[in-house]
Short mmCIF file of C-alpha atoms in Angstrom, two decimals:
data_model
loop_
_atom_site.label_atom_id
_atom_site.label_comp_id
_atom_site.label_asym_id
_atom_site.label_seq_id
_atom_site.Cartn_x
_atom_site.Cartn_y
_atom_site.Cartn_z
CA UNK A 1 -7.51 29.25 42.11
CA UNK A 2 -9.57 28.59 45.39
CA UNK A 3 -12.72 27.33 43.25
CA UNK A 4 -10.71 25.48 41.10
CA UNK A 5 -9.73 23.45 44.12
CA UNK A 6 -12.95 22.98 45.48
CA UNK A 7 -14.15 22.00 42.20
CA UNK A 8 -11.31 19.26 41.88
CA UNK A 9 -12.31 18.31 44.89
CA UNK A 10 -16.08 18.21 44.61
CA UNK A 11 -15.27 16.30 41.56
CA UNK A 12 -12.88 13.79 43.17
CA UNK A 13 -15.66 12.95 46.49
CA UNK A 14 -18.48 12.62 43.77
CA UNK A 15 -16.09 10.06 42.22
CA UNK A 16 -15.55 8.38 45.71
CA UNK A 17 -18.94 7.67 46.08
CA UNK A 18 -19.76 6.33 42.65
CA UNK A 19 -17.15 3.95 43.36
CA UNK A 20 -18.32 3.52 46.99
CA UNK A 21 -21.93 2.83 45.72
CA UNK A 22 -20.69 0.48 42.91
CA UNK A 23 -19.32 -2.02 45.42
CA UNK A 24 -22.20 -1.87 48.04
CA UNK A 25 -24.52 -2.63 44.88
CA UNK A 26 -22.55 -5.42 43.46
CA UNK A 27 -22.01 -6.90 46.97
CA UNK A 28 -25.92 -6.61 46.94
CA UNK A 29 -25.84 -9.15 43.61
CA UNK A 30 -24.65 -12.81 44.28
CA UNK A 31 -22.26 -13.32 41.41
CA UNK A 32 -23.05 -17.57 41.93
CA UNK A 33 -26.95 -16.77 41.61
CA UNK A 34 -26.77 -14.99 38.42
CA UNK A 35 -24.63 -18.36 37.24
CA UNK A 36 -26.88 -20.96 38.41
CA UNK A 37 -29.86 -19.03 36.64
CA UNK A 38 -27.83 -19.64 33.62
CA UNK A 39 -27.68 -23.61 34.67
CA UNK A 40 -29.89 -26.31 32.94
CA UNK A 41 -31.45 -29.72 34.51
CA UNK A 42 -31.86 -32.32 31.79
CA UNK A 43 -33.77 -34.97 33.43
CA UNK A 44 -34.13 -39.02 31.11
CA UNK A 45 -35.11 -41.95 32.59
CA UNK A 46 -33.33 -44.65 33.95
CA UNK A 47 -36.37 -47.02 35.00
CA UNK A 48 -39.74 -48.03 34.44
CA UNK A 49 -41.88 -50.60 37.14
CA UNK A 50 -45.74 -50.95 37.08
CA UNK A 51 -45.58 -48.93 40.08
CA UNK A 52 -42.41 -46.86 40.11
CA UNK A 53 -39.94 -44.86 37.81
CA UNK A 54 -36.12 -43.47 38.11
CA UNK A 55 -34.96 -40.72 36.78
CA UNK A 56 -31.43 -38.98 37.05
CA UNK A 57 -30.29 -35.69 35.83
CA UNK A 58 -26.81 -34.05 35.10
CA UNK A 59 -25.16 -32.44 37.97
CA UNK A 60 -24.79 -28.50 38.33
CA UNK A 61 -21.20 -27.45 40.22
CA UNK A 62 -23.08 -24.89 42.13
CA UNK A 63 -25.72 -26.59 43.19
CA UNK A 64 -26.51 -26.81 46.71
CA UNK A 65 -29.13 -29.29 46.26
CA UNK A 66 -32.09 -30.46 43.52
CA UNK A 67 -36.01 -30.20 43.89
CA UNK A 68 -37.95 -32.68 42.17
CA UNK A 69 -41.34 -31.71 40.16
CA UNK A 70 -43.86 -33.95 39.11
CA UNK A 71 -47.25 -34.01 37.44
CA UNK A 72 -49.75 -35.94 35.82
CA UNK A 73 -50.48 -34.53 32.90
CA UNK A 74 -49.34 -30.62 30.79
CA UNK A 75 -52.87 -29.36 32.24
CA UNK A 76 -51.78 -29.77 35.28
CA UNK A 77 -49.63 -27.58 38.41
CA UNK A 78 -46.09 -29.25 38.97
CA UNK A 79 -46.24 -30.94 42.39
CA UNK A 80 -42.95 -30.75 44.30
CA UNK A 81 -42.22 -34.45 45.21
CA UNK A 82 -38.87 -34.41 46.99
CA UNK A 83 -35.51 -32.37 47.83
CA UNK A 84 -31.90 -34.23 47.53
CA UNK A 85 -28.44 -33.05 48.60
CA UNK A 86 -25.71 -31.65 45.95
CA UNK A 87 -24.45 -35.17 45.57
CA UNK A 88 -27.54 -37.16 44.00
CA UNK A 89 -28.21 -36.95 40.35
CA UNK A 90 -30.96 -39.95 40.72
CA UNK A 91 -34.42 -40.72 42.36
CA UNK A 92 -36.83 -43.85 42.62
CA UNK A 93 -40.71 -42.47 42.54
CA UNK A 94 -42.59 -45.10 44.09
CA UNK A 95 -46.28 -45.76 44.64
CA UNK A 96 -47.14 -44.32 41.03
CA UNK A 97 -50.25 -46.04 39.22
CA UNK A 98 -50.01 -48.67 36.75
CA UNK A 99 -49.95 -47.87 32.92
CA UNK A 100 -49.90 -43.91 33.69
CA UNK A 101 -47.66 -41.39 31.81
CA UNK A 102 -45.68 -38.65 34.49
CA UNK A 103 -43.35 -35.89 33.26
CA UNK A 104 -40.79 -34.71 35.85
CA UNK A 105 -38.57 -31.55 36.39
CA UNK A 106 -35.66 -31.34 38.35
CA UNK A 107 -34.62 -27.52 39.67
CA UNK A 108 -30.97 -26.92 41.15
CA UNK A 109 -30.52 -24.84 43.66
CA UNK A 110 -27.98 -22.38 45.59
CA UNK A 111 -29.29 -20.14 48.60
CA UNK A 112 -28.02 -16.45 48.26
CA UNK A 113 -28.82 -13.31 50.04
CA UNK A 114 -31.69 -15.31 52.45
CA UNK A 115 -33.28 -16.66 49.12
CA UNK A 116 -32.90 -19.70 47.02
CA UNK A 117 -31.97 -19.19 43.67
CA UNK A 118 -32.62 -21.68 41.02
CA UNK A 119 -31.72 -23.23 37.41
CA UNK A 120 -33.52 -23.43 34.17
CA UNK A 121 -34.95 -27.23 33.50
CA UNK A 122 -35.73 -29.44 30.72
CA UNK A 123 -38.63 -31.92 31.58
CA UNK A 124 -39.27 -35.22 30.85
CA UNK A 125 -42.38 -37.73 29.77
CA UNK A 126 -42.31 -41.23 30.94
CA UNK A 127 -44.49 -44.01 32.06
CA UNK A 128 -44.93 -46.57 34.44
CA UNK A 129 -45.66 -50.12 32.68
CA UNK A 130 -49.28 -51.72 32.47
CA UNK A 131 -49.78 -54.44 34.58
CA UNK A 132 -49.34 -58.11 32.79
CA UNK A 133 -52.28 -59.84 31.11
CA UNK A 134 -53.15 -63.84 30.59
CA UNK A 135 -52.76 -65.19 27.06
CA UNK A 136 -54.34 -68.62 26.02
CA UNK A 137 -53.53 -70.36 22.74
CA UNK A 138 -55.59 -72.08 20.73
CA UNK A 139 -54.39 -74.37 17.79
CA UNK A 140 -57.69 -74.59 15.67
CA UNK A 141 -55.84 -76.22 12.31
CA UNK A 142 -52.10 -77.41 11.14
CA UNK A 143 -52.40 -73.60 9.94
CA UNK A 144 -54.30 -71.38 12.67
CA UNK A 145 -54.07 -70.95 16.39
CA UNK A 146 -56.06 -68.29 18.12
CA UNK A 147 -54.66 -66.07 20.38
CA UNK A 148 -56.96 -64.61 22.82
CA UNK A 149 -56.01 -62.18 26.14
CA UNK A 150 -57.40 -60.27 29.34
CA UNK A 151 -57.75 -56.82 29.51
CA UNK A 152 -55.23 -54.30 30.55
CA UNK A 153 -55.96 -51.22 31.75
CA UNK A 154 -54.65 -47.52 30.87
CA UNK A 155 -52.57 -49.37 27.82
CA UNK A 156 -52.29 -47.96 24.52
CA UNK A 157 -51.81 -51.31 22.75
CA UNK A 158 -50.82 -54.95 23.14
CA UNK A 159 -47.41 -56.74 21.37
CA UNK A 160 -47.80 -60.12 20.25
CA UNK A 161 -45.16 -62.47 20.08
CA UNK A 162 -44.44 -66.06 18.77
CA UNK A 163 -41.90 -68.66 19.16
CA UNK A 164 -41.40 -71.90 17.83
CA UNK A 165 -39.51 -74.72 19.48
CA UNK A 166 -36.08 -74.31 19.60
CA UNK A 167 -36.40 -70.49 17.85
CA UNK A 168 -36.07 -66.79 19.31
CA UNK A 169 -39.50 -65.17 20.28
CA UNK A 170 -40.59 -62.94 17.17
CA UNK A 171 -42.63 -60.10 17.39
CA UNK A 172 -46.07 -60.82 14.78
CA UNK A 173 -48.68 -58.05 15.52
CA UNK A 174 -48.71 -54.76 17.11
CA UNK A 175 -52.85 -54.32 18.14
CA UNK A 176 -54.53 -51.24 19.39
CA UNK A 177 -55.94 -51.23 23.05
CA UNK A 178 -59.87 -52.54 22.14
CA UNK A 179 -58.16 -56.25 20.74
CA UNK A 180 -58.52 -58.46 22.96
CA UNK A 181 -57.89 -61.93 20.12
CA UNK A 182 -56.31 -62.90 17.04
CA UNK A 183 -56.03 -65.52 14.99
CA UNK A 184 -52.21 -66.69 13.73
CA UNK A 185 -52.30 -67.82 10.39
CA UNK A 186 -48.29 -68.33 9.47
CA UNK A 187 -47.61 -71.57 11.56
CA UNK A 188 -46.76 -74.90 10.37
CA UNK A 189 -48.71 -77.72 11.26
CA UNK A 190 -47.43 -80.49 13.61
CA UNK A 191 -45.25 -77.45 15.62
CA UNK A 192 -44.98 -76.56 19.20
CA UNK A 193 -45.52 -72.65 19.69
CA UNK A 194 -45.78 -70.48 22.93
CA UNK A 195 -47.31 -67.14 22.46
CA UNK A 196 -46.86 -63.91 24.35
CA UNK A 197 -48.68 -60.67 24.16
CA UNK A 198 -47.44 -57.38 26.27
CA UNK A 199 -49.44 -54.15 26.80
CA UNK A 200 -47.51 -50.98 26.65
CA UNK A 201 -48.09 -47.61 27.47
CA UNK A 202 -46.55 -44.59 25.45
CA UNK A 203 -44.45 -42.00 27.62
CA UNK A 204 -42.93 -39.48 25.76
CA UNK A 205 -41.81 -41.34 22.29
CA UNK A 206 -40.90 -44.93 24.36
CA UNK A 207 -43.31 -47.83 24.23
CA UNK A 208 -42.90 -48.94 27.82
CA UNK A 209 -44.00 -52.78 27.99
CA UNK A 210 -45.54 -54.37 30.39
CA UNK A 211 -43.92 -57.41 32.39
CA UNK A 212 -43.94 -60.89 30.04
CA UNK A 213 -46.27 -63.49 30.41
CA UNK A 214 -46.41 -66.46 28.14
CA UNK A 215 -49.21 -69.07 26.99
CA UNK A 216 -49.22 -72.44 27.34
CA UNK A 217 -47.15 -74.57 24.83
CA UNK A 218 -49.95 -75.70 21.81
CA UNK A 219 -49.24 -78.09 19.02
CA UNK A 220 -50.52 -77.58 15.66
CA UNK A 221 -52.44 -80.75 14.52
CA UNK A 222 -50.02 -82.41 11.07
CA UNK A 223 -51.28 -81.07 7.60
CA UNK A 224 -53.54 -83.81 6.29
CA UNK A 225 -52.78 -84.84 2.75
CA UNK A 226 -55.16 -85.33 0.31
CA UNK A 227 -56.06 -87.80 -2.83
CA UNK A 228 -54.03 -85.88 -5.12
CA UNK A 229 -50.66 -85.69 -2.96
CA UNK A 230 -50.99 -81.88 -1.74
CA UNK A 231 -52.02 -80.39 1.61
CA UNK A 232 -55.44 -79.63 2.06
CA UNK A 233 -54.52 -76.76 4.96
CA UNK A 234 -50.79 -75.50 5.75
CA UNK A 235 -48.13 -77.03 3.07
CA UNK A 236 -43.99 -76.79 3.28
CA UNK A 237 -42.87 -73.50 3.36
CA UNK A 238 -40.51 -71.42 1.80
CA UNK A 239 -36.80 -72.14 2.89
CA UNK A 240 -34.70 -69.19 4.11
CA UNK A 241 -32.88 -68.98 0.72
CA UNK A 242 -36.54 -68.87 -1.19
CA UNK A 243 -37.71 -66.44 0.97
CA UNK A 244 -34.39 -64.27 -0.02
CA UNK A 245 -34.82 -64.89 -3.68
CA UNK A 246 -38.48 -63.48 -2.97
CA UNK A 247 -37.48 -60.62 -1.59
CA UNK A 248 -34.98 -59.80 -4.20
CA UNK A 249 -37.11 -60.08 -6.75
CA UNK A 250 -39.80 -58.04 -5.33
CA UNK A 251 -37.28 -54.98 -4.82
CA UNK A 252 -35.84 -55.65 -8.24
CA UNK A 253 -39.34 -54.93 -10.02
CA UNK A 254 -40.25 -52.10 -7.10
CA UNK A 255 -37.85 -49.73 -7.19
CA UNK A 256 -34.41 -51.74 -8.45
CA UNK A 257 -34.46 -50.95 -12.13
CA UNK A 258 -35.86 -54.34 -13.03
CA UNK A 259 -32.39 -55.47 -12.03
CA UNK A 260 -32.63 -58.65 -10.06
CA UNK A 261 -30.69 -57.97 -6.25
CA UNK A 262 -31.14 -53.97 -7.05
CA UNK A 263 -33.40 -51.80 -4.33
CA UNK A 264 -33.67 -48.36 -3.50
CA UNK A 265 -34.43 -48.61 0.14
CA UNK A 266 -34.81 -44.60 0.63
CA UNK A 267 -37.49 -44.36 -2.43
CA UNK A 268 -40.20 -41.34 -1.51
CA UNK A 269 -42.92 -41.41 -3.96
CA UNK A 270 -45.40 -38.70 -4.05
CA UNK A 271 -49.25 -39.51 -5.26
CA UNK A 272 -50.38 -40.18 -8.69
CA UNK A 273 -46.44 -40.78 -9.75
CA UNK A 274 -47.54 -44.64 -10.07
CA UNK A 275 -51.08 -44.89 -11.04
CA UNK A 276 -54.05 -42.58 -10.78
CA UNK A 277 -55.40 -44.86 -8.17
CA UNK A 278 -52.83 -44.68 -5.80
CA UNK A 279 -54.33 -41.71 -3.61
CA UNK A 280 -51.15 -41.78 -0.92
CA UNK A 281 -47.54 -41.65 -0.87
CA UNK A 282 -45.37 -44.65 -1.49
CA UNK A 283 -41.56 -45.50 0.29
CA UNK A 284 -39.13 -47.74 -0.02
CA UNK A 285 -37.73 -50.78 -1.40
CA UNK A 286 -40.87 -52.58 -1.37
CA UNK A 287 -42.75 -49.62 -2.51
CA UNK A 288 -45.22 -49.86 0.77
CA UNK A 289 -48.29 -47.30 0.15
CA UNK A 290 -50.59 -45.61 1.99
CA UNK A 291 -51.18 -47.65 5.36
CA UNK A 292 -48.34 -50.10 4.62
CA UNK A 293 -45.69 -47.29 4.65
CA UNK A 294 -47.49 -46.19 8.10
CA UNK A 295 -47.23 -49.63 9.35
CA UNK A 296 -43.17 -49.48 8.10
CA UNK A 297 -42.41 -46.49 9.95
CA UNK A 298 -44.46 -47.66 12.77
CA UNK A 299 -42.31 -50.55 12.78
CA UNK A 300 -38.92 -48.67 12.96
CA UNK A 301 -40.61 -46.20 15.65
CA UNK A 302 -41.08 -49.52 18.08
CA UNK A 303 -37.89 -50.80 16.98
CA UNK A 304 -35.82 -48.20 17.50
CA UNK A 305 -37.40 -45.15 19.45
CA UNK A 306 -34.56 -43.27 21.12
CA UNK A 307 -32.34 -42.71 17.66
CA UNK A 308 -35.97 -41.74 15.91
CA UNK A 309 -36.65 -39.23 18.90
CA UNK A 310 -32.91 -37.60 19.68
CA UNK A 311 -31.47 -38.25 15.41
CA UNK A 312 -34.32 -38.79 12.89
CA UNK A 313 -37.06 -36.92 14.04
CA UNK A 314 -36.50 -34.68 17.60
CA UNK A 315 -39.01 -32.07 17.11
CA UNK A 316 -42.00 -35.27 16.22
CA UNK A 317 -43.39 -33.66 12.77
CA UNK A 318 -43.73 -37.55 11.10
CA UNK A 319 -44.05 -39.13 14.43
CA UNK A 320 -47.15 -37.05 14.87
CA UNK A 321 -48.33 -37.52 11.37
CA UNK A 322 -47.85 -41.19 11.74
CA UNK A 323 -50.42 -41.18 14.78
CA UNK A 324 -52.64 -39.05 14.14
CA UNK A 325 -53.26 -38.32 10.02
CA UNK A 326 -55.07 -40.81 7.47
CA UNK A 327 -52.20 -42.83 5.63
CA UNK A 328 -55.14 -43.88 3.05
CA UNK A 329 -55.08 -40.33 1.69
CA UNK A 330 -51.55 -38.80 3.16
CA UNK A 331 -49.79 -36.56 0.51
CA UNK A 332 -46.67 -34.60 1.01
CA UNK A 333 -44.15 -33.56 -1.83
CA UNK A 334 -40.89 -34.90 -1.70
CA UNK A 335 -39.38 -31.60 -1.33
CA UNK A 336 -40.94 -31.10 1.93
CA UNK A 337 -39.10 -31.27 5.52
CA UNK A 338 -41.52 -34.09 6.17
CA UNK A 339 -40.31 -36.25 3.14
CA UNK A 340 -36.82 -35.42 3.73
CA UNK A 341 -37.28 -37.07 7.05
CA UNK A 342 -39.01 -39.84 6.09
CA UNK A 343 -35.82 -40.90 3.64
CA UNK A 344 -33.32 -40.46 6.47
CA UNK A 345 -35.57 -42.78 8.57
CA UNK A 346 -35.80 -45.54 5.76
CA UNK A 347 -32.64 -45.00 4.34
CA UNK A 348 -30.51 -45.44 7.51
CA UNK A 349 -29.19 -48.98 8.55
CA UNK A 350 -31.90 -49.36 11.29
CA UNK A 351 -34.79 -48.34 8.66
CA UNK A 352 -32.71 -51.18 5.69
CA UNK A 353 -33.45 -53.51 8.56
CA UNK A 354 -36.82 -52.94 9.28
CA UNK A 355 -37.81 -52.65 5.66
CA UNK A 356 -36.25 -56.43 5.18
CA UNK A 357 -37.96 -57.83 7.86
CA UNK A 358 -41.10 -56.48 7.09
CA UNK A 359 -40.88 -57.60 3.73
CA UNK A 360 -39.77 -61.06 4.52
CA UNK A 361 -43.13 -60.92 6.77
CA UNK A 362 -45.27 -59.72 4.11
CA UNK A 363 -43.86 -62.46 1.60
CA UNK A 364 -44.94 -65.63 4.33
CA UNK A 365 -48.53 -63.47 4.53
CA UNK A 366 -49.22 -63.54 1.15
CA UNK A 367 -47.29 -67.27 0.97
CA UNK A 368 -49.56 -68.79 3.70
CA UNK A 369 -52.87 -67.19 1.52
CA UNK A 370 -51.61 -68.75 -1.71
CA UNK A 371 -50.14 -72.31 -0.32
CA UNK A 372 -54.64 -72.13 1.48
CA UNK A 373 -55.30 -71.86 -1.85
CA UNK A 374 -53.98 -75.11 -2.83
CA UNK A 375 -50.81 -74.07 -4.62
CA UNK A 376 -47.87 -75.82 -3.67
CA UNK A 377 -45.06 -75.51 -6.44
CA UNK A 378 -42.56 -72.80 -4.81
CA UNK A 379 -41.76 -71.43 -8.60
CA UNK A 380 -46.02 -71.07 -8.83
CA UNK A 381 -46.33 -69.44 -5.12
CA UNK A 382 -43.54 -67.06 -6.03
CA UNK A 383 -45.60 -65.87 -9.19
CA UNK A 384 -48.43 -65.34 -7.23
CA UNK A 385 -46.68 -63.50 -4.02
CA UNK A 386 -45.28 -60.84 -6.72
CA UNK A 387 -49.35 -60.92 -8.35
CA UNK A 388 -50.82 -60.59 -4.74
CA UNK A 389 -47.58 -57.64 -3.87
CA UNK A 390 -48.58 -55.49 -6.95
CA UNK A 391 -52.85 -56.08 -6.96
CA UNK A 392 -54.15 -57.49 -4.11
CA UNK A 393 -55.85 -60.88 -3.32
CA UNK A 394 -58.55 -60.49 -5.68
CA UNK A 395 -55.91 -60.34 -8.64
CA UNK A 396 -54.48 -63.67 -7.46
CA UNK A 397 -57.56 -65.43 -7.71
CA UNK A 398 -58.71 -63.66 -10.89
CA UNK A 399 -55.33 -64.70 -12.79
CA UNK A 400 -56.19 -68.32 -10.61
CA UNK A 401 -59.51 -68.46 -12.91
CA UNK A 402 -57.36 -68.09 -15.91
CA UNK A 403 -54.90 -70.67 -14.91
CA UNK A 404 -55.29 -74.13 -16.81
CA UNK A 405 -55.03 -77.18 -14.04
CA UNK A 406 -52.01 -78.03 -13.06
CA UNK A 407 -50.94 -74.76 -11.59
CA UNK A 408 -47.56 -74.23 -12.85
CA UNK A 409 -45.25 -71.25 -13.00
CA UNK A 410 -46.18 -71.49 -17.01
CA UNK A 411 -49.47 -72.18 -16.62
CA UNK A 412 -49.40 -69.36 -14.08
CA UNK A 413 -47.72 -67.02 -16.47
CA UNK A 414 -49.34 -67.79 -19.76
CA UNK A 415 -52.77 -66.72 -17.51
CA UNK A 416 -50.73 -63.36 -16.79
CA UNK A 417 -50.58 -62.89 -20.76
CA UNK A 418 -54.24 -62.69 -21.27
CA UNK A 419 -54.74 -60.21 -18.14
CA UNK A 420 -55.58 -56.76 -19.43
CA UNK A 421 -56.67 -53.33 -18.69
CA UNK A 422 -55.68 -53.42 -14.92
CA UNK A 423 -53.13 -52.78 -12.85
CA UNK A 424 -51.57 -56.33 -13.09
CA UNK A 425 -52.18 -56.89 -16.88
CA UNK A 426 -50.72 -53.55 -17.91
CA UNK A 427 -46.93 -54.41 -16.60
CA UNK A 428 -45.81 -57.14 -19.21
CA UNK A 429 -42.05 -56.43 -18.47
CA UNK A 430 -42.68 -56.97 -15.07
CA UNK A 431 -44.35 -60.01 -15.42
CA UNK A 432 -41.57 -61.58 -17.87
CA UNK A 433 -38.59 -60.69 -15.32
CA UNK A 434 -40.25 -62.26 -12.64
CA UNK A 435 -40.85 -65.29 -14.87
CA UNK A 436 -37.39 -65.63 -15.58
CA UNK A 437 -35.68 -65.31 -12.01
CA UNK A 438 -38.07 -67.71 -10.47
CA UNK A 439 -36.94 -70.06 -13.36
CA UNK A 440 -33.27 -68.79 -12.52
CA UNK A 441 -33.32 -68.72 -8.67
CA UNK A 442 -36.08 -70.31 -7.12
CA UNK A 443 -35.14 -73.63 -6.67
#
């Protein structure tokens, strides 16, 4: 009975100090530390300056305070830049260089047990804007002006931009960093135009611009007319409403059925499905191949950069394909995650959008080379813009040598029944619907 009692209570004192050891060790672990570990920093940016940039992060309840990381470049150690009390969620970086991506970290933290403890982060890549340049404008005929610029340094590219008296500024070229001229060959003669070109700087997926400067205001000289009535440079342009009843038709015979006001604006088409030529894909509504559909989704990239990097395309598997691969000779099937990307870009409202307005800019391209060529009936143009859309400059001025003087739309399209053997000549249905709306529609 006696060494049953001492082993109850041998048991009982080895229990005590379990228990007693359990609390000293758990007093040992601050319970806050092990939760602010669990804590994540998300850092964006608020701000961009040639010389400085903002940033703000989300707030942490047990944060005693934030530590601020910065650093050049992924090759290089973070640098620790600042420390702010519990209550800021925001900092101004000044004295950065011009032009220059940074990535930043932000680190909560909570002192326990003598040491600081701190959270998990998410960095962030941004970049301070390039300095400005100097544009001069040059009108050199009622149908060119030549833009020319000063260097900026540490860019990745230069916007240009154009507006016309009493219009909003509209963005015409996007130009890689060695440009430092163009030449603008959609203006009308006898019009005032300002010109502006930005640099900008990549950071992360944003296009951060440098501040605006503008030209001064140039006048194209008035088209001269010659003996037989007609322009011999720039000549009256297509109204709004032509320009719409371009573009319609153009989708219709692209990817609308042949069904005039039809369009299938999320179209993926994989190599060789049109023609054993075409050595690229082919997307959307205007059936843009090769570098066309890079330029498109470039486009929509500049235009709308925060939905493509946080909804379309987070993890940059297009985005990267867009920079870096060869769009003369880029093939993916459209059952890949790449394609299936690429339709939710085009096919949302922001990539309709873009896809209109780069086809309305396409149309007055190939409309300003046809209207140089002489042509000046808008029924005529229109058959041309859909001969220059489907094979290129040199079929326009092959089906031109056809073409019995006047050039007419039926001059124009009787030419179009004697073309053969190529990619224009083969497509007689095509060629007879677009006959018949521009003698419908095009007024």
């Amino acid at each position: 009975m006696r060494e049953k009692n001492t082993y109850k209570r041998g048991i009982s004192l080895l229990l005590a100090c379990a228990v007693l050891f359990s609390t000293i060790f758990c007093l040992q672990v601050p319970v806050n530390a092990a939760t602010i570990r669990n804590n994540r920093v998300t850092v964006s940016v608020q701000a961009s300056s040639t010389a400085a940039l903002r940033i703000r992060w989300n707030s942490v309840s047990l944060a005693q305070g934030y530590v601020i990381f910065r650093r050049a470049s992924v090759k290089l150690p973070w640098t620790r830049v600042a420390v702010v009390s519990k209550g800021t969620t925001s900092y101004l970086d000044r004295n950065l260089t011009s032009g220059k991506p940074y990535q930043y970290a932000v680190r909560a933290y909570r002192r326990e047990s003598g040491r600081n403890i701190y959270s998990l982060y998410t960095p962030v890549t941004a970049a301070t804007r390039p300095l400005k340049t100097t544009v001069i404008a040059k009108a050199v005929s009622s149908s060119r002006v030549n833009i020319s610029w000063t260097r900026v340094s540490r860019c990745d590219g230069y916007y240009v931009y154009r507006r016309a008296a009493g219009e909003n500024w509209k963005h015409i070229a996007t130009l890689d960093r060695t440009r430092r001229s163009m030449a603008d060959t959609r203006v009308s003669g006898g019009t005032k135009y300002v010109y502006c070109v930005r640099a900008y700087k990549k950071g992360g997926n944003v296009s951060y611009l440098a501040p605006m400067t503008q030209s001064s205001v140039v006048t194209t000289p008035a088209a001269s007319s010659s003996s037989n009535g007609s322009s011999s440079g720039n000549y009256s342009k297509y109204s709004t409403s032509q320009l719409d009843v371009m573009k319609k038709i153009l989708y219709a015979v692209e990817t609308g059925g042949q069904i005039y006001g039809n369009q299938d604006y999320d179209d993926f088409t994989e190599v060789y499905t049109n023609s054993s030529a075409e050595h690229a894909i082919t997307i959307g509504a205007g059936q843009w191949y090769a570098t066309e559909a890079q330029r498109l989704l470039k486009l929509i990239h500049d235009r709308y950069p925060t939905k493509w990097a946080k909804e379309w395309d987070p993890n940059n598997y297009v985005w990267n394909d867009v920079v870096n691969r060869d769009w003369s000779t880029y093939r993916i099937s459209a059952s890949s995650g790449r394609a299936k990307i690429i339709r939710k870009i085009i096919g949302s409202a922001e990539g309709i959008k873009c896809q209109d307005e780069l086809m309305y800019e396409q149309i007055q391209e190939y409309e300003q080379e046809i209207r140089n060529l002489g042509i000046t009936e808008a029924r005529a143009v229109g058959m041309l813009i859909n001969v220059r859309h489907q094979g290129g400059y040199g079929a326009v001025t092959r089906i031109l040598g056809k073409t019995k003087r006047p050039v007419t739309l039926d001059s124009i399209y009787a030419a179009l029944n004697t073309d053969t053997g190529n990619q224009v000549g083969a497509y007689k249905t095509r060629q007879a619907k677009v006959y018949s709306w521009l003698k419908t529609y095009m007024s």
